[in-house]
Amino acid sequence: MSSFENLRIVDNFYQTSLFFPMPTVIISTLCEDGSTSLGPYSLVQPYYVAGKDYYAMLLSCRNSSNTAQNILRNGKCALNFIDDKPSSFKEAVKLS
């Protein structure tokens, strides 16, 4: 018997599959017109690439999202980690 649970994939799969503690970040990117776009993400974690001398962050998002499109166009973003106070999460939810 497997210790894994079968999960039904639904529209809000990522939200229903959350685990705690999960880091929450506000990712800021630049839009084509030069304005800043902010998006809250929980599916971001450190990721080793080619050994311990190189680091990366793994981001799971839709390729059509503003965040993904801005990163693909500019190749840059800023990760702003937020604390775990309920008031911070309340503000992050307003951005999504």
Short mmCIF file of N, CA and C in Angstrom, two decimals:
data_model
loop_
_atom_site.label_atom_id
_atom_site.label_comp_id
_atom_site.label_asym_id
_atom_site.label_seq_id
_atom_site.Cartn_x
_atom_site.Cartn_y
_atom_site.Cartn_z
N MET A 1 0.84 -1.19 0.00
CA MET A 1 0.00 0.00 0.00
C MET A 1 0.88 1.25 0.00
N SER A 2 0.59 2.19 -0.88
CA SER A 2 1.38 3.41 -1.01
C SER A 2 1.03 4.41 0.08
N SER A 3 2.02 5.18 0.50
CA SER A 3 1.78 6.22 1.51
C SER A 3 1.32 7.52 0.86
N PHE A 4 1.25 7.56 -0.46
CA PHE A 4 0.79 8.75 -1.17
C PHE A 4 -0.72 8.74 -1.31
N GLU A 5 -1.30 9.90 -1.31
CA GLU A 5 -2.74 10.05 -1.49
C GLU A 5 -3.02 10.44 -2.93
N ASN A 6 -4.02 9.83 -3.54
CA ASN A 6 -4.46 10.24 -4.86
C ASN A 6 -5.26 11.53 -4.73
N LEU A 7 -4.92 12.53 -5.53
CA LEU A 7 -5.63 13.81 -5.51
C LEU A 7 -6.31 14.03 -6.84
N ARG A 8 -7.54 14.46 -6.78
CA ARG A 8 -8.27 14.79 -8.00
C ARG A 8 -7.82 16.18 -8.45
N ILE A 9 -7.37 16.32 -9.68
CA ILE A 9 -6.92 17.60 -10.20
C ILE A 9 -8.15 18.45 -10.51
N VAL A 10 -8.23 19.62 -9.90
CA VAL A 10 -9.34 20.55 -10.11
C VAL A 10 -8.77 21.92 -10.46
N ASP A 11 -9.64 22.86 -10.79
CA ASP A 11 -9.17 24.20 -11.18
C ASP A 11 -8.28 24.86 -10.14
N ASN A 12 -8.62 24.67 -8.87
CA ASN A 12 -7.82 25.29 -7.82
C ASN A 12 -6.91 24.26 -7.13
N PHE A 13 -6.28 23.41 -7.93
CA PHE A 13 -5.45 22.32 -7.41
C PHE A 13 -4.38 22.82 -6.45
N TYR A 14 -3.66 23.90 -6.83
CA TYR A 14 -2.57 24.37 -5.99
C TYR A 14 -3.08 24.90 -4.66
N GLN A 15 -4.21 25.60 -4.68
CA GLN A 15 -4.75 26.12 -3.43
C GLN A 15 -5.22 25.00 -2.52
N THR A 16 -5.77 23.93 -3.08
CA THR A 16 -6.28 22.83 -2.25
C THR A 16 -5.18 21.88 -1.83
N SER A 17 -3.99 22.03 -2.38
CA SER A 17 -2.89 21.13 -2.04
C SER A 17 -1.80 21.84 -1.23
N LEU A 18 -2.14 22.93 -0.60
CA LEU A 18 -1.18 23.69 0.18
C LEU A 18 -0.66 22.88 1.35
N PHE A 19 0.54 23.16 1.76
CA PHE A 19 1.07 22.60 2.98
C PHE A 19 1.63 23.75 3.80
N PHE A 20 1.75 23.54 5.07
CA PHE A 20 2.23 24.59 5.96
C PHE A 20 3.47 24.08 6.66
N PRO A 21 4.54 24.82 6.83
CA PRO A 21 4.66 26.20 6.36
C PRO A 21 5.10 26.27 4.91
N MET A 22 4.52 27.15 4.19
CA MET A 22 4.87 27.37 2.80
C MET A 22 5.26 28.84 2.66
N PRO A 23 6.47 29.12 2.14
CA PRO A 23 6.85 30.52 2.02
C PRO A 23 5.93 31.26 1.05
N THR A 24 5.60 32.46 1.39
CA THR A 24 4.78 33.29 0.52
C THR A 24 5.61 34.49 0.09
N VAL A 25 5.60 34.77 -1.19
CA VAL A 25 6.36 35.89 -1.72
C VAL A 25 5.45 36.77 -2.56
N ILE A 26 5.84 38.02 -2.65
CA ILE A 26 5.24 38.93 -3.62
C ILE A 26 6.29 39.09 -4.71
N ILE A 27 5.95 38.65 -5.91
CA ILE A 27 6.89 38.76 -7.03
C ILE A 27 6.57 40.04 -7.79
N SER A 28 7.57 40.89 -7.90
CA SER A 28 7.38 42.13 -8.65
C SER A 28 8.13 42.03 -9.97
N THR A 29 7.46 42.46 -11.04
CA THR A 29 8.03 42.46 -12.38
C THR A 29 7.69 43.77 -13.06
N LEU A 30 8.39 44.06 -14.15
CA LEU A 30 8.11 45.27 -14.92
C LEU A 30 7.26 44.94 -16.14
N CYS A 31 6.20 45.71 -16.31
CA CYS A 31 5.32 45.57 -17.47
C CYS A 31 5.94 46.28 -18.67
N GLU A 32 5.35 46.05 -19.83
CA GLU A 32 5.84 46.68 -21.07
C GLU A 32 5.86 48.20 -20.98
N ASP A 33 4.87 48.77 -20.28
CA ASP A 33 4.78 50.24 -20.18
C ASP A 33 5.67 50.80 -19.07
N GLY A 34 6.46 49.94 -18.39
CA GLY A 34 7.36 50.40 -17.35
C GLY A 34 6.76 50.39 -15.95
N SER A 35 5.47 50.11 -15.85
CA SER A 35 4.84 50.03 -14.53
C SER A 35 5.23 48.73 -13.84
N THR A 36 5.05 48.68 -12.54
CA THR A 36 5.39 47.50 -11.75
C THR A 36 4.14 46.65 -11.53
N SER A 37 4.30 45.34 -11.69
CA SER A 37 3.22 44.39 -11.44
C SER A 37 3.61 43.57 -10.22
N LEU A 38 2.66 43.36 -9.32
CA LEU A 38 2.89 42.56 -8.11
C LEU A 38 1.98 41.35 -8.12
N GLY A 39 2.52 40.20 -7.77
CA GLY A 39 1.71 38.99 -7.70
C GLY A 39 2.13 38.13 -6.53
N PRO A 40 1.18 37.70 -5.69
CA PRO A 40 1.52 36.82 -4.57
C PRO A 40 1.63 35.37 -5.04
N TYR A 41 2.65 34.68 -4.57
CA TYR A 41 2.87 33.28 -4.92
C TYR A 41 3.29 32.49 -3.70
N SER A 42 2.81 31.28 -3.59
CA SER A 42 3.23 30.38 -2.52
C SER A 42 4.08 29.24 -3.05
N LEU A 43 4.00 28.96 -4.33
CA LEU A 43 4.73 27.83 -4.89
C LEU A 43 6.10 28.27 -5.40
N VAL A 44 6.92 28.73 -4.47
CA VAL A 44 8.27 29.17 -4.78
C VAL A 44 9.18 28.50 -3.77
N GLN A 45 10.23 27.86 -4.23
CA GLN A 45 11.16 27.24 -3.29
C GLN A 45 12.56 27.22 -3.87
N PRO A 46 13.58 27.16 -2.98
CA PRO A 46 14.96 27.05 -3.48
C PRO A 46 15.11 25.77 -4.29
N TYR A 47 15.98 25.81 -5.28
CA TYR A 47 16.15 24.68 -6.18
C TYR A 47 17.60 24.63 -6.62
N TYR A 48 18.28 23.49 -6.37
CA TYR A 48 19.66 23.34 -6.81
C TYR A 48 19.72 23.07 -8.30
N VAL A 49 20.62 23.73 -8.95
CA VAL A 49 20.86 23.49 -10.37
C VAL A 49 22.36 23.31 -10.56
N ALA A 50 22.77 22.18 -11.07
CA ALA A 50 24.17 21.91 -11.40
C ALA A 50 25.09 22.03 -10.19
N GLY A 51 24.67 21.59 -9.03
CA GLY A 51 25.54 21.57 -7.87
C GLY A 51 25.31 22.73 -6.92
N LYS A 52 26.06 22.71 -5.84
CA LYS A 52 25.85 23.68 -4.78
C LYS A 52 26.45 25.06 -5.07
N ASP A 53 27.19 25.21 -6.14
CA ASP A 53 27.77 26.51 -6.48
C ASP A 53 26.76 27.42 -7.17
N TYR A 54 25.65 26.86 -7.61
CA TYR A 54 24.64 27.63 -8.32
C TYR A 54 23.28 27.43 -7.66
N TYR A 55 22.55 28.50 -7.51
CA TYR A 55 21.23 28.41 -6.90
C TYR A 55 20.18 28.97 -7.84
N ALA A 56 18.98 28.53 -7.64
CA ALA A 56 17.86 29.04 -8.44
C ALA A 56 16.62 28.97 -7.56
N MET A 57 15.57 29.63 -8.02
CA MET A 57 14.27 29.54 -7.38
C MET A 57 13.34 28.90 -8.37
N LEU A 58 12.52 27.98 -7.89
CA LEU A 58 11.54 27.31 -8.73
C LEU A 58 10.20 27.99 -8.51
N LEU A 59 9.60 28.48 -9.56
CA LEU A 59 8.31 29.16 -9.49
C LEU A 59 7.30 28.38 -10.32
N SER A 60 6.19 28.06 -9.73
CA SER A 60 5.10 27.39 -10.46
C SER A 60 4.00 28.40 -10.71
N CYS A 61 3.78 28.71 -11.98
CA CYS A 61 2.72 29.65 -12.34
C CYS A 61 2.27 29.36 -13.77
N ARG A 62 1.11 29.93 -14.13
CA ARG A 62 0.63 29.79 -15.51
C ARG A 62 1.56 30.57 -16.44
N ASN A 63 1.85 30.00 -17.60
CA ASN A 63 2.71 30.72 -18.54
C ASN A 63 2.03 31.95 -19.13
N SER A 64 0.71 32.04 -18.97
CA SER A 64 -0.02 33.20 -19.50
C SER A 64 -0.21 34.30 -18.45
N SER A 65 0.25 34.07 -17.21
CA SER A 65 0.08 35.08 -16.16
C SER A 65 0.94 36.32 -16.47
N ASN A 66 0.54 37.44 -15.92
CA ASN A 66 1.34 38.67 -16.10
C ASN A 66 2.76 38.46 -15.58
N THR A 67 2.88 37.78 -14.44
CA THR A 67 4.21 37.54 -13.87
C THR A 67 5.07 36.75 -14.84
N ALA A 68 4.56 35.65 -15.35
CA ALA A 68 5.34 34.81 -16.27
C ALA A 68 5.69 35.57 -17.55
N GLN A 69 4.73 36.27 -18.11
CA GLN A 69 4.98 37.01 -19.35
C GLN A 69 6.04 38.10 -19.15
N ASN A 70 5.97 38.80 -18.00
CA ASN A 70 6.97 39.84 -17.73
C ASN A 70 8.35 39.25 -17.51
N ILE A 71 8.44 38.11 -16.82
CA ILE A 71 9.73 37.45 -16.61
C ILE A 71 10.30 36.96 -17.94
N LEU A 72 9.45 36.37 -18.77
CA LEU A 72 9.93 35.90 -20.08
C LEU A 72 10.43 37.05 -20.94
N ARG A 73 9.77 38.20 -20.88
CA ARG A 73 10.16 39.34 -21.70
C ARG A 73 11.42 40.02 -21.15
N ASN A 74 11.48 40.23 -19.82
CA ASN A 74 12.58 40.99 -19.23
C ASN A 74 13.70 40.13 -18.65
N GLY A 75 13.34 38.89 -18.29
CA GLY A 75 14.34 38.02 -17.67
C GLY A 75 14.66 38.39 -16.23
N LYS A 76 13.81 39.24 -15.62
CA LYS A 76 14.09 39.70 -14.26
C LYS A 76 12.82 39.76 -13.43
N CYS A 77 12.99 39.56 -12.12
CA CYS A 77 11.91 39.76 -11.16
C CYS A 77 12.55 39.97 -9.80
N ALA A 78 11.76 40.45 -8.86
CA ALA A 78 12.21 40.58 -7.48
C ALA A 78 11.31 39.73 -6.61
N LEU A 79 11.91 38.94 -5.73
CA LEU A 79 11.17 38.13 -4.77
C LEU A 79 11.14 38.86 -3.44
N ASN A 80 9.97 39.17 -2.97
CA ASN A 80 9.79 39.88 -1.72
C ASN A 80 9.10 38.95 -0.74
N PHE A 81 9.86 38.33 0.15
CA PHE A 81 9.30 37.39 1.12
C PHE A 81 8.52 38.16 2.17
N ILE A 82 7.33 37.68 2.50
CA ILE A 82 6.52 38.34 3.52
C ILE A 82 6.46 37.46 4.76
N ASP A 83 6.23 38.10 5.89
CA ASP A 83 6.16 37.34 7.14
C ASP A 83 4.83 36.59 7.23
N ASP A 84 4.68 35.83 8.28
CA ASP A 84 3.50 34.98 8.40
C ASP A 84 2.40 35.59 9.28
N LYS A 85 2.41 36.90 9.44
CA LYS A 85 1.34 37.55 10.20
C LYS A 85 0.05 37.53 9.38
N PRO A 86 -1.08 37.26 10.01
CA PRO A 86 -2.36 37.24 9.29
C PRO A 86 -2.63 38.52 8.50
N SER A 87 -2.22 39.66 9.02
CA SER A 87 -2.46 40.92 8.31
C SER A 87 -1.68 40.97 6.99
N SER A 88 -0.49 40.38 6.97
CA SER A 88 0.31 40.35 5.73
C SER A 88 -0.36 39.48 4.68
N PHE A 89 -0.88 38.31 5.11
CA PHE A 89 -1.56 37.43 4.17
C PHE A 89 -2.83 38.07 3.63
N LYS A 90 -3.53 38.80 4.49
CA LYS A 90 -4.76 39.48 4.06
C LYS A 90 -4.45 40.46 2.93
N GLU A 91 -3.36 41.19 3.06
CA GLU A 91 -2.96 42.14 2.01
C GLU A 91 -2.49 41.41 0.76
N ALA A 92 -1.81 40.28 0.91
CA ALA A 92 -1.33 39.52 -0.24
C ALA A 92 -2.51 38.97 -1.04
N VAL A 93 -3.56 38.54 -0.35
CA VAL A 93 -4.74 38.00 -1.03
C VAL A 93 -5.40 39.09 -1.88
N LYS A 94 -5.34 40.33 -1.43
CA LYS A 94 -5.93 41.43 -2.19
C LYS A 94 -5.25 41.60 -3.55
N LEU A 95 -3.97 41.20 -3.65
CA LEU A 95 -3.22 41.35 -4.89
C LEU A 95 -3.55 40.27 -5.92
N SER A 96 -4.10 39.16 -5.45
CA SER A 96 -4.28 38.04 -6.38
C SER A 96 -5.56 38.09 -7.16
#
